[in-house]
PDB file of C-alpha atoms in Angstrom:
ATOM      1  CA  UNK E   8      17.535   3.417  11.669  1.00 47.00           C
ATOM      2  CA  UNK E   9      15.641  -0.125  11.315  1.00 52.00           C
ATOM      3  CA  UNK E  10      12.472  -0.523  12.792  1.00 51.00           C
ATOM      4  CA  UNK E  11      10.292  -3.319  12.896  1.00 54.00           C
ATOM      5  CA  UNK E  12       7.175  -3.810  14.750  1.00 55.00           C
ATOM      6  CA  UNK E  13       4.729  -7.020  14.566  1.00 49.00           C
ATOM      7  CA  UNK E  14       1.583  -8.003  16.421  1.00 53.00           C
ATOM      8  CA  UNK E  15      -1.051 -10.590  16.537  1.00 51.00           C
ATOM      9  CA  UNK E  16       0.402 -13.914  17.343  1.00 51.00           C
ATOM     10  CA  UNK E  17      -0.924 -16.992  15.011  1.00 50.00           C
ATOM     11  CA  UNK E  18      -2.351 -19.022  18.198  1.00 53.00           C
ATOM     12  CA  UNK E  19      -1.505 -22.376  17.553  1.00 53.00           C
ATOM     13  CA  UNK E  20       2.123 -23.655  17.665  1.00 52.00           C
ATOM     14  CA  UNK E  21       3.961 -26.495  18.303  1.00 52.00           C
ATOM     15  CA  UNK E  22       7.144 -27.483  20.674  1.00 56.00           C
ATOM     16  CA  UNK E  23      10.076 -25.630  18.739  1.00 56.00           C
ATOM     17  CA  UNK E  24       8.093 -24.478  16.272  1.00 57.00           C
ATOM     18  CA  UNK E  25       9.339 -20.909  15.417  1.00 62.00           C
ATOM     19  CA  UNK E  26       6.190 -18.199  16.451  1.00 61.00           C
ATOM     20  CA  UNK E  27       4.737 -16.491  13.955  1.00 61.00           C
ATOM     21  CA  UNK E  28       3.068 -12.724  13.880  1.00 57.00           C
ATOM     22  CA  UNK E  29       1.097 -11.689  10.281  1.00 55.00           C
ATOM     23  CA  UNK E  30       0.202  -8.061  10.877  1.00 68.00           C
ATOM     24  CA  UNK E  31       3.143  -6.060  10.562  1.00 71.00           C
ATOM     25  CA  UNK E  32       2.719  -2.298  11.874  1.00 76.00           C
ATOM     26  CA  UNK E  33       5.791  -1.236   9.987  1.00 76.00           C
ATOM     27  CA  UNK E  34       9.247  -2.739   8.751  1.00 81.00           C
ATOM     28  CA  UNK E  35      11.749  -0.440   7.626  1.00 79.00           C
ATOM     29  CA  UNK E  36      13.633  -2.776   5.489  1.00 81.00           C
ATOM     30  CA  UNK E  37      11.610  -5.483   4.886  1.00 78.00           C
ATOM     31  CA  UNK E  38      13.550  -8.279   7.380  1.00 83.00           C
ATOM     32  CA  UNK E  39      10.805 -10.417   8.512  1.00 82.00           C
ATOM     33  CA  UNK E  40       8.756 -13.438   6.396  1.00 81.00           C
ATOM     34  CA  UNK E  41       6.322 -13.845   8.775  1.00 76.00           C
ATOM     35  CA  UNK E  42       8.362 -16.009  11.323  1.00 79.00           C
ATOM     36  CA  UNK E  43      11.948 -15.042  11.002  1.00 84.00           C
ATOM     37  CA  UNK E  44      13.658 -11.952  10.626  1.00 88.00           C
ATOM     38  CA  UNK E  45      16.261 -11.425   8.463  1.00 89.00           C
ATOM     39  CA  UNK E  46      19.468  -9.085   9.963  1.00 88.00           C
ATOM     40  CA  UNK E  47      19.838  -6.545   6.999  1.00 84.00           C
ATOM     41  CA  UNK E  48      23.019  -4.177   8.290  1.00 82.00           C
ATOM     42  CA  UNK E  49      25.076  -5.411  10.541  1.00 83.00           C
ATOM     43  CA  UNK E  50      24.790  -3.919  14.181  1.00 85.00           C
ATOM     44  CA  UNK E  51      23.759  -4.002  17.000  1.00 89.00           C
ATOM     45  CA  UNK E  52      20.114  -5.170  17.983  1.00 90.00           C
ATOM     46  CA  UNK E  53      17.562  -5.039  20.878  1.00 87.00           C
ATOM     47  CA  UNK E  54      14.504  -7.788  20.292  1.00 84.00           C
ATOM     48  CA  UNK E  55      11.744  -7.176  22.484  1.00 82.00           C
ATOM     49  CA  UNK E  56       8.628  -9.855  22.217  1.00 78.00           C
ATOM     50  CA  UNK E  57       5.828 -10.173  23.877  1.00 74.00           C
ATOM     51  CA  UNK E  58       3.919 -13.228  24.384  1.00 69.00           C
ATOM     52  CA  UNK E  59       0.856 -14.714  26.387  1.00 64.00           C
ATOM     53  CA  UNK E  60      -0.699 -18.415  25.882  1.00 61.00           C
ATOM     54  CA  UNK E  61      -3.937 -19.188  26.633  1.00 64.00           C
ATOM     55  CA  UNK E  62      -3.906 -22.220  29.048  1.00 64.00           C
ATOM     56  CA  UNK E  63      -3.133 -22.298  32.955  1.00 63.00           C
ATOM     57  CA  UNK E  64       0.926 -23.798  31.805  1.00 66.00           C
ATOM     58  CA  UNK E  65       3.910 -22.373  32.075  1.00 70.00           C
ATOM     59  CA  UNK E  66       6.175 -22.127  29.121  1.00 72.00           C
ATOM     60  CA  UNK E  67       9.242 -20.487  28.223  1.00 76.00           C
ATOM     61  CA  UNK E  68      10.265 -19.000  24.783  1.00 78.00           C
ATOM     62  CA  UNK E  69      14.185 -18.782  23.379  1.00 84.00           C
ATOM     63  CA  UNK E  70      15.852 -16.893  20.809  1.00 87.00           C
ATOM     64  CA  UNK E  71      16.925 -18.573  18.083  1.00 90.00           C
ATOM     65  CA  UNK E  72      19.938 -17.372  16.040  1.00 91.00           C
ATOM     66  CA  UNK E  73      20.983 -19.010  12.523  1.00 91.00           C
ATOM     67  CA  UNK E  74      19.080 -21.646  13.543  1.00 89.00           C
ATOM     68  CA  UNK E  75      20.647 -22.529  17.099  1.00 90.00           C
ATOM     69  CA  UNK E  76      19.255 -21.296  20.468  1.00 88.00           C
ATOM     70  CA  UNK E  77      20.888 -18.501  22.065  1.00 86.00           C
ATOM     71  CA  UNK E  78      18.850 -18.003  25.452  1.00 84.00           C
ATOM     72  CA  UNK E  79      15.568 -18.265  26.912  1.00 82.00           C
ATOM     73  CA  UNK E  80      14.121 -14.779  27.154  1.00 77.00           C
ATOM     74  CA  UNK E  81      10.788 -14.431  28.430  1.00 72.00           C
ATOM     75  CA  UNK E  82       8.275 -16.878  30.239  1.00 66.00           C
ATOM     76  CA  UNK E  83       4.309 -17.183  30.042  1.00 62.00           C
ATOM     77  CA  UNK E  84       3.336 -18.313  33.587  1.00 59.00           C
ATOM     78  CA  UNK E  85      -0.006 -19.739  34.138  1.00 60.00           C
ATOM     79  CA  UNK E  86      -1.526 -17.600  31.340  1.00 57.00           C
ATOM     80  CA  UNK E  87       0.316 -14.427  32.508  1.00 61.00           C
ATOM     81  CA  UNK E  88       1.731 -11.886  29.601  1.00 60.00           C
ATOM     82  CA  UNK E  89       5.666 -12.817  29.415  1.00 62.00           C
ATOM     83  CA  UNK E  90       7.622  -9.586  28.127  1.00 68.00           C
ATOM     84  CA  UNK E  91      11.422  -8.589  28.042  1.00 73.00           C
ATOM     85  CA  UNK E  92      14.068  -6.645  25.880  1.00 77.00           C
ATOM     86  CA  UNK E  93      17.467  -8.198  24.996  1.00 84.00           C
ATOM     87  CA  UNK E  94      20.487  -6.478  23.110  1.00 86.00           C
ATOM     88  CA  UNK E  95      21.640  -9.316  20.495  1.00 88.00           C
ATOM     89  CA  UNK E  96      25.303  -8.160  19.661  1.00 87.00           C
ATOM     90  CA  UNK E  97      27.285  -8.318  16.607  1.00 86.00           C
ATOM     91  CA  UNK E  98      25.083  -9.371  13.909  1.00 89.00           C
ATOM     92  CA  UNK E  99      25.948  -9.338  10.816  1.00 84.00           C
ATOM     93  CA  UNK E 100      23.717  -9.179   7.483  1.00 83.00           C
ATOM     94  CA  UNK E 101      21.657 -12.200   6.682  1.00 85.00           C
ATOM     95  CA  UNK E 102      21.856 -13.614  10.090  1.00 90.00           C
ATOM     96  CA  UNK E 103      17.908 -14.865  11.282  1.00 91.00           C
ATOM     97  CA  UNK E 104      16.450 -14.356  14.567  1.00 89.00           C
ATOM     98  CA  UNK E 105      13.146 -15.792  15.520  1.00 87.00           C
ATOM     99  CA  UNK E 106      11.353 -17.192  18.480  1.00 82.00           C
ATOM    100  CA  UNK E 107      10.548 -20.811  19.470  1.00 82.00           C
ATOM    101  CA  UNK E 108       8.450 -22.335  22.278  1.00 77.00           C
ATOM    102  CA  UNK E 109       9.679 -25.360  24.930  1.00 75.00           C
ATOM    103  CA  UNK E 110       6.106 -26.917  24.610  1.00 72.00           C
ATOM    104  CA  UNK E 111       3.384 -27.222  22.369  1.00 72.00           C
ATOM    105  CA  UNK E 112       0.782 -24.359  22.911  1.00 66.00           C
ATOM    106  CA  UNK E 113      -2.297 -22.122  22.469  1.00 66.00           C
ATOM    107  CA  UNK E 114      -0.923 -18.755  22.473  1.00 65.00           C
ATOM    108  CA  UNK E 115      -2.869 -15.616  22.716  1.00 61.00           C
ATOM    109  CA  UNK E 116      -3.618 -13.543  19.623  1.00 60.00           C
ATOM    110  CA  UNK E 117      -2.332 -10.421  21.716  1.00 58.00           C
ATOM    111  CA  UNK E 118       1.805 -10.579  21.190  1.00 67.00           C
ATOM    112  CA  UNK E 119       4.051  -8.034  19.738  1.00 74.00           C
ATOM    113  CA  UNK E 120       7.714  -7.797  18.886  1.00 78.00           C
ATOM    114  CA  UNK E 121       9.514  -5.144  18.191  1.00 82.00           C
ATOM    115  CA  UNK E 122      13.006  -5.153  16.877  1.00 85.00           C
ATOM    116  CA  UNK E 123      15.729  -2.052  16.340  1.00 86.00           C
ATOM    117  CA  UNK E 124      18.730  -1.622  15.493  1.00 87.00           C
ATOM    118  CA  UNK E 125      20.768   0.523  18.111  1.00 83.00           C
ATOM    119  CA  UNK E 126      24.412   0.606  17.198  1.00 76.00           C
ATOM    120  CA  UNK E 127      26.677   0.190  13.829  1.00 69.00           C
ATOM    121  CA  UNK E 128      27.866   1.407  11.071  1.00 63.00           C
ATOM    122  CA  UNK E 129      25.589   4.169   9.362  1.00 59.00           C
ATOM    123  CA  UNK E 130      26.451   3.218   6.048  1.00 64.00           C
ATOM    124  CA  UNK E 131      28.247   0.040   4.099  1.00 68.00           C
ATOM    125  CA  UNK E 132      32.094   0.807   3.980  1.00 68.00           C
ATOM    126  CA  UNK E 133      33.765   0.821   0.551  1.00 70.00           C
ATOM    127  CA  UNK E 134      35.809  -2.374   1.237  1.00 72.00           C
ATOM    128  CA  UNK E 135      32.493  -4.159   2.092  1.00 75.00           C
ATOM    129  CA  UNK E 136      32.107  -6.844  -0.646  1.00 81.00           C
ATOM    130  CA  UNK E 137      28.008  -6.724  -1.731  1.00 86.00           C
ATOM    131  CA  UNK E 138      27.223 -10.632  -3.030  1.00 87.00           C
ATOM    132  CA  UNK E 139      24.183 -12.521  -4.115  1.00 89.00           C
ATOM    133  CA  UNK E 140      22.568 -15.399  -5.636  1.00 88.00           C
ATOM    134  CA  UNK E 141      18.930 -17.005  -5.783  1.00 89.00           C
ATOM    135  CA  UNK E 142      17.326 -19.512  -8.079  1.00 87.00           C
ATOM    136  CA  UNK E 143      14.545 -20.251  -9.787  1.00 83.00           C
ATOM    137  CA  UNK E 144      12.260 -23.690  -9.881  1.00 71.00           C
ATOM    138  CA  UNK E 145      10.829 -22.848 -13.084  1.00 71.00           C
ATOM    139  CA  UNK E 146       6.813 -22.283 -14.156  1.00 71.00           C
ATOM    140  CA  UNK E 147       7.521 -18.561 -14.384  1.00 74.00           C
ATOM    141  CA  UNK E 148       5.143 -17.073 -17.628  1.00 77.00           C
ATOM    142  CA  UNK E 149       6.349 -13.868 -19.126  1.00 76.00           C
ATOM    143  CA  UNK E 150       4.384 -10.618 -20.458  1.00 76.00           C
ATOM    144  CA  UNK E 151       6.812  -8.888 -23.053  1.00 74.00           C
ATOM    145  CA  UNK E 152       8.006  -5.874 -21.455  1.00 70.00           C
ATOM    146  CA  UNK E 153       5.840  -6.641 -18.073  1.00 71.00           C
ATOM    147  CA  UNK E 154       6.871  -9.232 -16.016  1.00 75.00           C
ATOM    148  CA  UNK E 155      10.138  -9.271 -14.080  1.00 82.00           C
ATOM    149  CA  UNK E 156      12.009 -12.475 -14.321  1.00 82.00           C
ATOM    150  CA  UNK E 157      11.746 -14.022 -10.591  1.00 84.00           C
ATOM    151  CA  UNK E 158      14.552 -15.968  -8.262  1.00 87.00           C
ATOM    152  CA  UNK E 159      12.849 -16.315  -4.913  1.00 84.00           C
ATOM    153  CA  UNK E 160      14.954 -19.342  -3.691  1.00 85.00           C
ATOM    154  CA  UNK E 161      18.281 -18.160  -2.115  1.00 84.00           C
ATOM    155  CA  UNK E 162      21.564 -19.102  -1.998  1.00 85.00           C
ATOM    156  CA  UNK E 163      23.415 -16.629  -0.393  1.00 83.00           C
ATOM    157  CA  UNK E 164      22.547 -12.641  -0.096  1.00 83.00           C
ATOM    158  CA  UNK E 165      25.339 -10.511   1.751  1.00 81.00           C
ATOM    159  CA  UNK E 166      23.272  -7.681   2.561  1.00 81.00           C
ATOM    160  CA  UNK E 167      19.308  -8.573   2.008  1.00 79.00           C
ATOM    161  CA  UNK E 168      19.111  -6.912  -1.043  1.00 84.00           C
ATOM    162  CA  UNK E 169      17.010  -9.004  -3.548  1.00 87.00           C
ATOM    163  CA  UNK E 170      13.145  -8.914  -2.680  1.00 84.00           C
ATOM    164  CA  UNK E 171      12.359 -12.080  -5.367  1.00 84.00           C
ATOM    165  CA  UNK E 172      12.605  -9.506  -8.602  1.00 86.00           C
ATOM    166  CA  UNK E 173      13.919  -6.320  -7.424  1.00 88.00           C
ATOM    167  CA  UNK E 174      17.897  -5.684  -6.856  1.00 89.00           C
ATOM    168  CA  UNK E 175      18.685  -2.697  -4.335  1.00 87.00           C
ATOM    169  CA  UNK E 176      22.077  -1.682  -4.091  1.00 87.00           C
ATOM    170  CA  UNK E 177      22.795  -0.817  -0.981  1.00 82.00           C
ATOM    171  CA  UNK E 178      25.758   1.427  -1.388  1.00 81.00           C
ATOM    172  CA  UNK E 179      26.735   3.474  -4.846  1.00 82.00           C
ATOM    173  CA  UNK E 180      29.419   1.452  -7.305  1.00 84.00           C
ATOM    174  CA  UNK E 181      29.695  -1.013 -10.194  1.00 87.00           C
ATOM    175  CA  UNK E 182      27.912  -4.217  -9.808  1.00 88.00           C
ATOM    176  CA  UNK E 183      28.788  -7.292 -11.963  1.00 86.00           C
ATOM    177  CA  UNK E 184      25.342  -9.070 -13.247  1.00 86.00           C
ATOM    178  CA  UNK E 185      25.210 -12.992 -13.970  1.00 82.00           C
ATOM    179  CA  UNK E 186      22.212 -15.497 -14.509  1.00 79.00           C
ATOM    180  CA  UNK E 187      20.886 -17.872 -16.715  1.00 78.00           C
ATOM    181  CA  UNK E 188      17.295 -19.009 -18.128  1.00 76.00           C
ATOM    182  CA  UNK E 189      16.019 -21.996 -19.860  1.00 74.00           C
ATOM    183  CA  UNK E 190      12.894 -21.207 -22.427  1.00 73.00           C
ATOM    184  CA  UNK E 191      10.251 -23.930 -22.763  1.00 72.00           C
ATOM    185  CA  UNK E 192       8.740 -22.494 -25.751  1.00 69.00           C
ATOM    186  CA  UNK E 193       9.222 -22.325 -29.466  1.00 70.00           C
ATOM    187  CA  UNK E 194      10.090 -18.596 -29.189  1.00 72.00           C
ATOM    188  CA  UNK E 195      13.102 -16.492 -28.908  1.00 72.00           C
ATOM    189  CA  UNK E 196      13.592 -14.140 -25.953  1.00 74.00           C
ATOM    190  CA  UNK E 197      15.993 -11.117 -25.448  1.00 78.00           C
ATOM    191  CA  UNK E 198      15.988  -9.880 -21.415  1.00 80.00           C
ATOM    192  CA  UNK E 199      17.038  -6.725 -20.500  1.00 83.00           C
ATOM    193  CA  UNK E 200      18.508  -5.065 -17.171  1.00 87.00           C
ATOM    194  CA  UNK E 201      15.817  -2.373 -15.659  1.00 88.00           C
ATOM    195  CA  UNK E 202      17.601   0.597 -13.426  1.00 87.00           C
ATOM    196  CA  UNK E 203      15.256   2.622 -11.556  1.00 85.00           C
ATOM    197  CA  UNK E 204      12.122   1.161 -13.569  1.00 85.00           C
ATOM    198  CA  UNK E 205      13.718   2.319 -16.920  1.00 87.00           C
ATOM    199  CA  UNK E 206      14.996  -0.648 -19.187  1.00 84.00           C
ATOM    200  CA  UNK E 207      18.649   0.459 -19.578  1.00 84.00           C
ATOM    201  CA  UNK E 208      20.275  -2.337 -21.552  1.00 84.00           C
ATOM    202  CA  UNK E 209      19.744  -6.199 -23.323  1.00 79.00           C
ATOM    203  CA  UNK E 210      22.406  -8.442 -21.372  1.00 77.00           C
ATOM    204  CA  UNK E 211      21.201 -11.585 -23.163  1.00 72.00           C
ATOM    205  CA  UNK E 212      19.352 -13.390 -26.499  1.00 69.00           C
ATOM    206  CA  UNK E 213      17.839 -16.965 -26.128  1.00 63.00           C
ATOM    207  CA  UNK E 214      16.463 -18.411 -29.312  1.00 61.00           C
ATOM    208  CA  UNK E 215      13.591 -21.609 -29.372  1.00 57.00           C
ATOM    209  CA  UNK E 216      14.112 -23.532 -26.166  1.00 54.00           C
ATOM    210  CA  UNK E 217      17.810 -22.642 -26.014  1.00 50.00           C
ATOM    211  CA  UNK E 218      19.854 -21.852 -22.521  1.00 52.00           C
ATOM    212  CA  UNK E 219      21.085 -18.376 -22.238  1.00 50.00           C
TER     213      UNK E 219
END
């Protein structure tokens, strides 16, 4: 099951600005950045917010999906609590959902959302290709043996499974490994693959400010 649960609304936004919530109460597979949440198994989903603003306005508040707005959902009338629950069908991983207001407002810091997964596959199916790839801007500094090597910018991630340094497969099988690093330094480098937290084989050697 995937469970996530958010409250605390950041007060101020802006018209179409995407609504943000910082305290998370718990998140099961670590979908949401702080404004958008990140589908990671397909399914299914019911996305219940709750929001309040802080003036005598009435605004309105629409899911966004991928980017594009699907519906409005809920409504804050005249500083009145706006609250509802809608199934989002058919998502697949690494679609975004996230919530956006028609005007420019001061919301109260007393929203929630809550979203779940209620229907899909249990597990990945065997035929289900498992892809990824991120990149790097650079200014990383490594400790020998310490410091994982970092990709936080991504390209494309089938199933949500890179956290920044940290791979989880998310089904048993062989997985085919591919990246590249430049050194700035005037040392060589060999970098090794870590399973489980044990380091389980070098995949690469870079000598003095080479490209491996």
């Amino acid at each position: 099951m995937i469970i996530i649960k958010l409250k605390n609304i950041i007060p101020n936004i802006k018209k179409d600005m995407q609504v943000s919530l910082f305290t998370s109460v718990k998140d099961t597979h670590g979908g949401w950045s702080g404004s958008l949440y990140t589908v990671p198994v397909p399914g299914d989903y019911i996305f219940s917010p709750i929001v309040k603003e802080n003036t005598t306005l009435s605004v309105s508040f629409d899911l966004y999906k991928n980017g594009s707005s699907v519906r409005t959902i809920c409504a804050s009338v005249s500083g009145n609590v706006g609250a509802c629950s809608i199934i989002v069908p058919n998502l697949v991983a690494g679609d975004t959902l996230s919530i956006r207001c028609n005007s420019s407002v001061t919301l109260a810091a007393v929203g929630s959302i809550s979203i779940n997964r209620i229907s899909g596959p249990a597990q990945i199916a065997a035929s289900e290709k498992v892809f990824l790839q991120y990149t790097n801007n650079g200014g990383t500094s490594i400790t020998a043996g310490v410091t994982n090597l970092d990709f936080t910018t991504k390209v494309v991630d089938s199933h949500g499974a890179w956290n920044g340094t940290v791979f989880t497969a998310p089904r048993a099988g062989f997985y085919q490994v591919n990246g590249s690093t430049l050194l700035t330094a005037s040392v060589a480098m060999n970098a090794h693959i870590y399973k489980g937290g044990v380091d389980t084989i070098s995949i690469s050697n870079a000598s003095s400010l080479s490209q491996k």
